Tab-separated table of C-alpha atoms in Angstrom:
chain	number	residue	atom	x	y	z
A	19	ILE	CA	0.000	0.000	0.000
A	20	SER	CA	1.393	3.434	-0.939
A	21	GLN	CA	1.730	6.440	1.347
A	22	CYS	CA	-1.503	7.945	0.159
A	23	GLY	CA	-3.328	4.984	1.567
A	24	LYS	CA	-4.437	3.714	-1.827
A	25	ASN	CA	-3.682	0.379	-3.384
A	26	PRO	CA	-1.814	1.015	-6.667
A	27	PHE	CA	-3.230	-2.176	-8.159
A	28	THR	CA	-6.858	-1.158	-7.678
A	29	PRO	CA	-8.279	0.852	-10.609
A	30	SER	CA	-9.448	4.349	-9.940
A	31	ILE	CA	-12.964	5.596	-10.396
A	32	TRP	CA	-11.908	7.596	-13.497
A	33	THR	CA	-10.406	4.560	-15.235
A	34	LEU	CA	-13.483	2.467	-14.437
A	35	HIS	CA	-15.665	5.248	-15.786
A	36	GLN	CA	-13.493	5.494	-18.921
A	37	GLN	CA	-13.641	1.743	-19.444
A	38	SER	CA	-17.386	1.750	-19.004
A	39	ASN	CA	-17.719	4.592	-21.506
A	40	GLY	CA	-15.488	2.709	-23.950
A	41	ASP	CA	-17.627	-0.407	-23.592
A	42	ASN	CA	-20.714	1.681	-24.246
A	43	VAL	CA	-19.066	3.182	-27.362
A	44	ASP	CA	-18.125	-0.298	-28.618
A	45	GLN	CA	-21.655	-1.507	-28.026
A	46	THR	CA	-23.103	1.488	-29.867
A	47	LYS	CA	-20.669	0.910	-32.726
A	48	GLN	CA	-21.667	-2.732	-32.889
A	49	GLN	CA	-25.313	-1.739	-32.881
A	50	ASP	CA	-24.667	0.770	-35.664
A	51	PHE	CA	-22.801	-1.721	-37.895
A	52	GLU	CA	-24.956	-4.772	-37.297
A	53	ASN	CA	-27.154	-6.074	-40.121
A	54	THR	CA	-25.878	-3.587	-42.656
A	55	TRP	CA	-25.195	-6.287	-45.291
A	56	THR	CA	-26.602	-9.680	-46.175
A	57	TYR	CA	-24.719	-12.674	-47.530
A	58	LEU	CA	-25.753	-13.798	-51.006
A	59	PRO	CA	-24.502	-17.136	-52.397
A	60	TYR	CA	-22.504	-17.098	-55.611
A	61	LYS	CA	-24.488	-17.545	-58.792
A	62	ALA	CA	-22.776	-18.502	-62.010
A	63	PRO	CA	-23.287	-16.027	-64.870
A	64	PRO	CA	-25.595	-17.111	-67.690
A	65	PRO	CA	-23.962	-18.677	-70.752
A	66	PRO	CA	-23.226	-16.308	-73.640
A	67	LYS	CA	-25.799	-16.040	-76.346
A	68	LYS	CA	-25.002	-17.539	-79.716
A	69	THR	CA	-24.502	-14.904	-82.345
A	70	LYS	CA	-26.262	-15.391	-85.614
A	71	SER	CA	-24.184	-15.616	-88.727
A	72	ARG	CA	-24.305	-12.843	-91.298
A	73	PHE	CA	-25.321	-15.384	-93.894
A	74	ASN	CA	-28.175	-17.848	-93.704
A	75	ASN	CA	-26.401	-21.192	-94.035
A	76	ASN	CA	-29.431	-23.378	-94.540
A	77	ASN	CA	-28.312	-26.988	-94.779
A	78	SER	CA	-31.655	-28.051	-96.228
A	79	THR	CA	-30.866	-26.231	-99.490
A	80	ARG	CA	-27.292	-27.406	-99.671
A	81	GLN	CA	-26.611	-29.585	-102.689
A	82	PHE	CA	-24.428	-32.669	-102.518
A	83	SER	CA	-22.792	-34.872	-105.089
A	84	ASN	CA	-24.595	-38.127	-104.268
A	85	SER	CA	-23.958	-40.288	-107.314
A	86	ALA	CA	-21.313	-41.047	-109.883
A	87	ASN	CA	-23.787	-40.148	-112.653
A	88	ASP	CA	-23.960	-36.537	-111.517
A	89	ASP	CA	-23.252	-34.230	-114.462
A	90	TRP	CA	-21.930	-31.441	-112.211
A	91	THR	CA	-18.238	-31.037	-113.001
A	92	VAL	CA	-15.619	-28.486	-112.045
A	93	PRO	CA	-14.456	-26.605	-115.147
A	94	GLU	CA	-10.765	-26.519	-115.911
A	95	PHE	CA	-10.956	-22.849	-116.884
A	96	ILE	CA	-13.420	-20.342	-115.384
A	97	GLN	CA	-14.196	-17.312	-117.513
A	98	ILE	CA	-14.202	-14.207	-115.303
A	99	PRO	CA	-15.819	-11.123	-116.907
A	100	GLU	CA	-13.526	-8.242	-115.990
A	101	ASP	CA	-16.167	-5.667	-116.967
A	102	GLN	CA	-18.267	-6.804	-113.979
A	103	LEU	CA	-15.392	-6.350	-111.507
A	104	GLN	CA	-14.426	-3.168	-109.695
A	105	ILE	CA	-10.642	-2.927	-110.054
A	106	SER	CA	-8.739	-0.359	-107.992
A	107	PHE	CA	-5.060	0.328	-107.392
A	108	SER	CA	-3.234	1.607	-104.311
A	109	ARG	CA	0.221	1.828	-102.765
A	110	SER	CA	1.722	-1.582	-102.074
A	111	SER	CA	3.571	-2.783	-99.000
A	112	GLY	CA	5.197	-5.678	-100.849
A	113	ALA	CA	8.267	-5.960	-103.036
A	114	GLY	CA	9.574	-3.035	-105.033
A	115	GLY	CA	11.939	-0.989	-102.900
A	116	GLN	CA	11.474	2.787	-103.323
A	117	ASN	CA	9.247	2.066	-106.301
A	118	VAL	CA	6.327	1.186	-103.974
A	119	ASN	CA	6.317	4.778	-102.677
A	120	LYS	CA	5.799	6.188	-106.159
A	121	VAL	CA	3.545	3.784	-108.087
A	122	ASN	CA	0.190	2.239	-107.152
A	123	THR	CA	0.982	-1.413	-107.757
A	124	LYS	CA	-1.441	-3.073	-105.315
A	125	VAL	CA	-4.540	-4.459	-107.072
A	126	GLU	CA	-7.929	-4.935	-105.423
A	127	LEU	CA	-10.810	-6.753	-107.123
A	128	ARG	CA	-14.307	-6.219	-105.754
A	129	PHE	CA	-17.730	-7.446	-106.892
A	130	HIS	CA	-21.181	-7.957	-105.398
A	131	LEU	CA	-21.586	-11.664	-104.816
A	132	ASP	CA	-25.386	-11.928	-104.889
A	133	SER	CA	-25.672	-10.049	-108.183
A	134	ALA	CA	-22.833	-11.984	-109.900
A	135	LYS	CA	-24.975	-13.991	-112.329
A	136	TRP	CA	-21.877	-15.432	-114.010
A	137	ILE	CA	-21.417	-17.621	-110.908
A	138	PRO	CA	-23.982	-20.403	-110.290
A	139	GLN	CA	-26.312	-19.933	-107.352
A	140	GLU	CA	-25.082	-22.920	-105.348
A	141	VAL	CA	-21.453	-21.859	-105.848
A	142	ARG	CA	-22.342	-18.430	-104.460
A	143	GLN	CA	-23.905	-20.052	-101.424
A	144	ARG	CA	-20.780	-22.104	-100.815
A	145	LEU	CA	-18.616	-19.011	-101.224
A	146	LYS	CA	-20.570	-17.291	-98.451
A	147	SER	CA	-19.673	-20.081	-96.038
A	148	ASN	CA	-16.157	-20.903	-97.271
A	149	GLU	CA	-14.894	-17.352	-97.899
A	150	SER	CA	-16.824	-15.356	-95.313
A	151	ASN	CA	-13.683	-13.437	-94.307
A	152	ARG	CA	-13.480	-11.935	-97.802
A	153	ILE	CA	-17.113	-10.765	-97.879
A	154	SER	CA	-18.217	-7.507	-96.266
A	155	ASN	CA	-21.534	-6.775	-94.589
A	156	GLU	CA	-22.779	-5.263	-97.843
A	157	GLY	CA	-22.049	-8.518	-99.705
A	158	MET	CA	-18.967	-7.278	-101.562
A	159	MET	CA	-16.263	-9.894	-102.103
A	160	THR	CA	-12.670	-8.631	-102.199
A	161	VAL	CA	-9.478	-10.205	-103.581
A	162	THR	CA	-6.141	-8.357	-103.360
A	163	SER	CA	-2.636	-8.912	-104.700
A	164	GLN	CA	0.616	-7.061	-104.000
A	165	GLU	CA	3.215	-9.739	-104.622
A	166	TYR	CA	4.864	-8.192	-107.675
A	167	ARG	CA	6.378	-4.866	-108.674
A	168	THR	CA	3.980	-3.976	-111.493
A	169	GLN	CA	0.234	-3.500	-111.822
A	170	ALA	CA	-0.020	-5.960	-114.712
A	171	GLN	CA	1.542	-8.812	-112.731
A	172	ASN	CA	-0.540	-8.109	-109.628
A	173	ARG	CA	-3.693	-7.863	-111.721
A	174	LYS	CA	-2.973	-11.213	-113.325
A	175	ASP	CA	-2.220	-12.710	-109.899
A	176	ALA	CA	-5.480	-11.348	-108.423
A	177	LEU	CA	-7.522	-12.880	-111.250
A	178	LYS	CA	-5.693	-16.182	-110.727
A	179	LYS	CA	-6.513	-16.046	-107.012
A	180	LEU	CA	-10.172	-15.412	-107.762
A	181	GLU	CA	-10.240	-18.314	-110.212
A	182	ASP	CA	-8.713	-20.657	-107.607
A	183	ILE	CA	-11.239	-19.527	-105.000
A	184	LEU	CA	-14.127	-20.197	-107.391
A	185	ARG	CA	-12.732	-23.598	-108.335
A	186	ASN	CA	-12.401	-24.662	-104.691
A	187	SER	CA	-16.057	-23.788	-104.019
A	188	TRP	CA	-17.331	-25.120	-107.355
A	189	ALA	CA	-17.132	-28.796	-106.381
A	190	ARG	CA	-20.131	-30.156	-104.537
A	191	PRO	CA	-19.408	-31.663	-101.109
A	192	LYS	CA	-19.619	-35.420	-100.871
A	193	VAL	CA	-22.271	-37.163	-98.819
A	194	ARG	CA	-20.691	-38.579	-95.678
A	195	LYS	CA	-22.424	-41.749	-94.518
A	196	MET	CA	-22.531	-42.333	-90.800
A	197	ARG	CA	-21.028	-45.602	-89.585
A	198	LYS	CA	-23.802	-47.697	-88.079
A	199	GLY	CA	-21.682	-50.508	-86.652
A	200	LEU	CA	-20.912	-53.985	-87.914
A	201	SER	CA	-23.054	-55.651	-90.523
A	202	LYS	CA	-24.821	-58.996	-90.028
A	203	LYS	CA	-22.351	-60.845	-92.185
A	204	THR	CA	-19.391	-59.446	-90.250
A	205	LYS	CA	-20.972	-60.460	-86.946
A	206	GLU	CA	-21.565	-64.005	-88.198
A	207	ASN	CA	-17.966	-64.287	-89.394
A	208	ARG	CA	-16.703	-63.116	-86.011
A	209	ARG	CA	-18.837	-65.706	-84.217
A	210	GLU	CA	-17.545	-68.475	-86.484
A	211	MET	CA	-13.954	-67.336	-85.930
A	212	LYS	CA	-14.404	-67.279	-82.155
A	213	LYS	CA	-15.922	-70.733	-82.290
A	214	ARG	CA	-12.981	-72.134	-84.256
A	215	ILE	CA	-10.463	-70.498	-81.905
A	216	GLY	CA	-12.287	-71.967	-78.911
A	217	GLU	CA	-12.219	-75.466	-80.422
A	218	LYS	CA	-8.516	-75.126	-81.194
A	219	LYS	CA	-7.737	-74.103	-77.604
A	220	ALA	CA	-9.883	-76.908	-76.235
A	221	SER	CA	-7.830	-79.430	-78.225
A	222	ARG	CA	-4.660	-78.257	-76.443
A	223	ARG	CA	-5.855	-79.282	-73.006
A	224	ARG	CA	-4.234	-82.114	-71.042
A	225	VAL	CA	-5.650	-85.468	-71.905
A	226	GLU	CA	-6.623	-87.674	-68.938
A	227	PHE	CA	-6.252	-91.437	-69.367
Protein backbone atom coordinates (compact mmCIF):
# COMPACT_ATOMS: atom_id res chain seq x y z
CA ILE A 1 0.00 0.00 0.00
CA SER A 2 1.39 3.43 -0.94
CA GLN A 3 1.73 6.44 1.35
CA CYS A 4 -1.50 7.94 0.16
CA GLY A 5 -3.33 4.98 1.57
CA LYS A 6 -4.44 3.71 -1.83
CA ASN A 7 -3.68 0.38 -3.38
CA PRO A 8 -1.81 1.01 -6.67
CA PHE A 9 -3.23 -2.18 -8.16
CA THR A 10 -6.86 -1.16 -7.68
CA PRO A 11 -8.28 0.85 -10.61
CA SER A 12 -9.45 4.35 -9.94
CA ILE A 13 -12.96 5.60 -10.40
CA TRP A 14 -11.91 7.60 -13.50
CA THR A 15 -10.41 4.56 -15.24
CA LEU A 16 -13.48 2.47 -14.44
CA HIS A 17 -15.66 5.25 -15.79
CA GLN A 18 -13.49 5.49 -18.92
CA GLN A 19 -13.64 1.74 -19.44
CA SER A 20 -17.39 1.75 -19.00
CA ASN A 21 -17.72 4.59 -21.51
CA GLY A 22 -15.49 2.71 -23.95
CA ASP A 23 -17.63 -0.41 -23.59
CA ASN A 24 -20.71 1.68 -24.25
CA VAL A 25 -19.07 3.18 -27.36
CA ASP A 26 -18.12 -0.30 -28.62
CA GLN A 27 -21.65 -1.51 -28.03
CA THR A 28 -23.10 1.49 -29.87
CA LYS A 29 -20.67 0.91 -32.73
CA GLN A 30 -21.67 -2.73 -32.89
CA GLN A 31 -25.31 -1.74 -32.88
CA ASP A 32 -24.67 0.77 -35.66
CA PHE A 33 -22.80 -1.72 -37.89
CA GLU A 34 -24.96 -4.77 -37.30
CA ASN A 35 -27.15 -6.07 -40.12
CA THR A 36 -25.88 -3.59 -42.66
CA TRP A 37 -25.20 -6.29 -45.29
CA THR A 38 -26.60 -9.68 -46.18
CA TYR A 39 -24.72 -12.67 -47.53
CA LEU A 40 -25.75 -13.80 -51.01
CA PRO A 41 -24.50 -17.14 -52.40
CA TYR A 42 -22.50 -17.10 -55.61
CA LYS A 43 -24.49 -17.54 -58.79
CA ALA A 44 -22.78 -18.50 -62.01
CA PRO A 45 -23.29 -16.03 -64.87
CA PRO A 46 -25.59 -17.11 -67.69
CA PRO A 47 -23.96 -18.68 -70.75
CA PRO A 48 -23.23 -16.31 -73.64
CA LYS A 49 -25.80 -16.04 -76.35
CA LYS A 50 -25.00 -17.54 -79.72
CA THR A 51 -24.50 -14.90 -82.35
CA LYS A 52 -26.26 -15.39 -85.61
CA SER A 53 -24.18 -15.62 -88.73
CA ARG A 54 -24.31 -12.84 -91.30
CA PHE A 55 -25.32 -15.38 -93.89
CA ASN A 56 -28.18 -17.85 -93.70
CA ASN A 57 -26.40 -21.19 -94.03
CA ASN A 58 -29.43 -23.38 -94.54
CA ASN A 59 -28.31 -26.99 -94.78
CA SER A 60 -31.65 -28.05 -96.23
CA THR A 61 -30.87 -26.23 -99.49
CA ARG A 62 -27.29 -27.41 -99.67
CA GLN A 63 -26.61 -29.59 -102.69
CA PHE A 64 -24.43 -32.67 -102.52
CA SER A 65 -22.79 -34.87 -105.09
CA ASN A 66 -24.60 -38.13 -104.27
CA SER A 67 -23.96 -40.29 -107.31
CA ALA A 68 -21.31 -41.05 -109.88
CA ASN A 69 -23.79 -40.15 -112.65
CA ASP A 70 -23.96 -36.54 -111.52
CA ASP A 71 -23.25 -34.23 -114.46
CA TRP A 72 -21.93 -31.44 -112.21
CA THR A 73 -18.24 -31.04 -113.00
CA VAL A 74 -15.62 -28.49 -112.05
CA PRO A 75 -14.46 -26.61 -115.15
CA GLU A 76 -10.77 -26.52 -115.91
CA PHE A 77 -10.96 -22.85 -116.88
CA ILE A 78 -13.42 -20.34 -115.38
CA GLN A 79 -14.20 -17.31 -117.51
CA ILE A 80 -14.20 -14.21 -115.30
CA PRO A 81 -15.82 -11.12 -116.91
CA GLU A 82 -13.53 -8.24 -115.99
CA ASP A 83 -16.17 -5.67 -116.97
CA GLN A 84 -18.27 -6.80 -113.98
CA LEU A 85 -15.39 -6.35 -111.51
CA GLN A 86 -14.43 -3.17 -109.69
CA ILE A 87 -10.64 -2.93 -110.05
CA SER A 88 -8.74 -0.36 -107.99
CA PHE A 89 -5.06 0.33 -107.39
CA SER A 90 -3.23 1.61 -104.31
CA ARG A 91 0.22 1.83 -102.77
CA SER A 92 1.72 -1.58 -102.07
CA SER A 93 3.57 -2.78 -99.00
CA GLY A 94 5.20 -5.68 -100.85
CA ALA A 95 8.27 -5.96 -103.04
CA GLY A 96 9.57 -3.03 -105.03
CA GLY A 97 11.94 -0.99 -102.90
CA GLN A 98 11.47 2.79 -103.32
CA ASN A 99 9.25 2.07 -106.30
CA VAL A 100 6.33 1.19 -103.97
CA ASN A 101 6.32 4.78 -102.68
CA LYS A 102 5.80 6.19 -106.16
CA VAL A 103 3.54 3.78 -108.09
CA ASN A 104 0.19 2.24 -107.15
CA THR A 105 0.98 -1.41 -107.76
CA LYS A 106 -1.44 -3.07 -105.31
CA VAL A 107 -4.54 -4.46 -107.07
CA GLU A 108 -7.93 -4.93 -105.42
CA LEU A 109 -10.81 -6.75 -107.12
CA ARG A 110 -14.31 -6.22 -105.75
CA PHE A 111 -17.73 -7.45 -106.89
CA HIS A 112 -21.18 -7.96 -105.40
CA LEU A 113 -21.59 -11.66 -104.82
CA ASP A 114 -25.39 -11.93 -104.89
CA SER A 115 -25.67 -10.05 -108.18
CA ALA A 116 -22.83 -11.98 -109.90
CA LYS A 117 -24.98 -13.99 -112.33
CA TRP A 118 -21.88 -15.43 -114.01
CA ILE A 119 -21.42 -17.62 -110.91
CA PRO A 120 -23.98 -20.40 -110.29
CA GLN A 121 -26.31 -19.93 -107.35
CA GLU A 122 -25.08 -22.92 -105.35
CA VAL A 123 -21.45 -21.86 -105.85
CA ARG A 124 -22.34 -18.43 -104.46
CA GLN A 125 -23.90 -20.05 -101.42
CA ARG A 126 -20.78 -22.10 -100.82
CA LEU A 127 -18.62 -19.01 -101.22
CA LYS A 128 -20.57 -17.29 -98.45
CA SER A 129 -19.67 -20.08 -96.04
CA ASN A 130 -16.16 -20.90 -97.27
CA GLU A 131 -14.89 -17.35 -97.90
CA SER A 132 -16.82 -15.36 -95.31
CA ASN A 133 -13.68 -13.44 -94.31
CA ARG A 134 -13.48 -11.93 -97.80
CA ILE A 135 -17.11 -10.76 -97.88
CA SER A 136 -18.22 -7.51 -96.27
CA ASN A 137 -21.53 -6.78 -94.59
CA GLU A 138 -22.78 -5.26 -97.84
CA GLY A 139 -22.05 -8.52 -99.70
CA MET A 140 -18.97 -7.28 -101.56
CA MET A 141 -16.26 -9.89 -102.10
CA THR A 142 -12.67 -8.63 -102.20
CA VAL A 143 -9.48 -10.21 -103.58
CA THR A 144 -6.14 -8.36 -103.36
CA SER A 145 -2.64 -8.91 -104.70
CA GLN A 146 0.62 -7.06 -104.00
CA GLU A 147 3.22 -9.74 -104.62
CA TYR A 148 4.86 -8.19 -107.67
CA ARG A 149 6.38 -4.87 -108.67
CA THR A 150 3.98 -3.98 -111.49
CA GLN A 151 0.23 -3.50 -111.82
CA ALA A 152 -0.02 -5.96 -114.71
CA GLN A 153 1.54 -8.81 -112.73
CA ASN A 154 -0.54 -8.11 -109.63
CA ARG A 155 -3.69 -7.86 -111.72
CA LYS A 156 -2.97 -11.21 -113.33
CA ASP A 157 -2.22 -12.71 -109.90
CA ALA A 158 -5.48 -11.35 -108.42
CA LEU A 159 -7.52 -12.88 -111.25
CA LYS A 160 -5.69 -16.18 -110.73
CA LYS A 161 -6.51 -16.05 -107.01
CA LEU A 162 -10.17 -15.41 -107.76
CA GLU A 163 -10.24 -18.31 -110.21
CA ASP A 164 -8.71 -20.66 -107.61
CA ILE A 165 -11.24 -19.53 -105.00
CA LEU A 166 -14.13 -20.20 -107.39
CA ARG A 167 -12.73 -23.60 -108.34
CA ASN A 168 -12.40 -24.66 -104.69
CA SER A 169 -16.06 -23.79 -104.02
CA TRP A 170 -17.33 -25.12 -107.35
CA ALA A 171 -17.13 -28.80 -106.38
CA ARG A 172 -20.13 -30.16 -104.54
CA PRO A 173 -19.41 -31.66 -101.11
CA LYS A 174 -19.62 -35.42 -100.87
CA VAL A 175 -22.27 -37.16 -98.82
CA ARG A 176 -20.69 -38.58 -95.68
CA LYS A 177 -22.42 -41.75 -94.52
CA MET A 178 -22.53 -42.33 -90.80
CA ARG A 179 -21.03 -45.60 -89.59
CA LYS A 180 -23.80 -47.70 -88.08
CA GLY A 181 -21.68 -50.51 -86.65
CA LEU A 182 -20.91 -53.98 -87.91
CA SER A 183 -23.05 -55.65 -90.52
CA LYS A 184 -24.82 -59.00 -90.03
CA LYS A 185 -22.35 -60.85 -92.18
CA THR A 186 -19.39 -59.45 -90.25
CA LYS A 187 -20.97 -60.46 -86.95
CA GLU A 188 -21.56 -64.01 -88.20
CA ASN A 189 -17.97 -64.29 -89.39
CA ARG A 190 -16.70 -63.12 -86.01
CA ARG A 191 -18.84 -65.71 -84.22
CA GLU A 192 -17.55 -68.47 -86.48
CA MET A 193 -13.95 -67.34 -85.93
CA LYS A 194 -14.40 -67.28 -82.15
CA LYS A 195 -15.92 -70.73 -82.29
CA ARG A 196 -12.98 -72.13 -84.26
CA ILE A 197 -10.46 -70.50 -81.91
CA GLY A 198 -12.29 -71.97 -78.91
CA GLU A 199 -12.22 -75.47 -80.42
CA LYS A 200 -8.52 -75.13 -81.19
CA LYS A 201 -7.74 -74.10 -77.60
CA ALA A 202 -9.88 -76.91 -76.24
CA SER A 203 -7.83 -79.43 -78.23
CA ARG A 204 -4.66 -78.26 -76.44
CA ARG A 205 -5.86 -79.28 -73.01
CA ARG A 206 -4.23 -82.11 -71.04
CA VAL A 207 -5.65 -85.47 -71.91
CA GLU A 208 -6.62 -87.67 -68.94
CA PHE A 209 -6.25 -91.44 -69.37
